[in-house]
Phi, psi and omega in degrees: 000131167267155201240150167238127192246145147243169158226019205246121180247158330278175203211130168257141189202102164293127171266318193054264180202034140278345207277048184250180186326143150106350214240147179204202238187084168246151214247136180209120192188161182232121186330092173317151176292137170064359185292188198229346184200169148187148208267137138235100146233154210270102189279146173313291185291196208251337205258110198251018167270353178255310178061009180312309166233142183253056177021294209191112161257170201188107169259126178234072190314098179274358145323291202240048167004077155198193176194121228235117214259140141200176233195163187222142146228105184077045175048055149210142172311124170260198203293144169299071185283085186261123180244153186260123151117170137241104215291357171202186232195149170335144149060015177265106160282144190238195172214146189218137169220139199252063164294155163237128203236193219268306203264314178237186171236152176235000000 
């Protein structure tokens, strides 16, 4: 499997038309102190100043502790996946991998 590492929050990551099976994304990055939120989404194109369609967006509310999946196409939001809980807490390093399988991402 090939990897793409960040560490930086925030952080923008052009996928472009690498992002295919087999291939995944770790995220290694620690919860900012006082946000209230915070994003990674994994944009299509090569141009991360266009921002038009979006893979995989990923809200990670620490307010109303949950966290919320969605995907953008042709600058529109698709359906809302909202999961209860987040697995880490201020000031917490975490790690996240994005793998890509044929059909979804885990």
């Amino acid at each position: 499997m090939e990897l793409i590492e960040q560490t930086n929050i925030p952080t923008i990551i052009p996928i472009g038309k690498n992002f295919t099976p087999g291939k995944g994304i770790k995220i290694r990055c620690m919860v900012p102190q006082g946000s209230s939120r915070f994003t990674i989404t994994l944009y299509c194109g090569q141009d991360v100043k266009i921002q038009t369609d979006a893979a995989l967006h990923i809200s990670f509310n620490l307010k109303s502790n949950n966290t919320t999946l969605n995907t953008k196409q042709k600058d529109n939001w698709g359906r809302e996946c909202t999961l209860p809980g987040i697995p880490f807490d201020y000031g917490d390093n975490f790690e996240i991998l994005i793998l890509c399988d044929q059909f979804y991402y885990k």
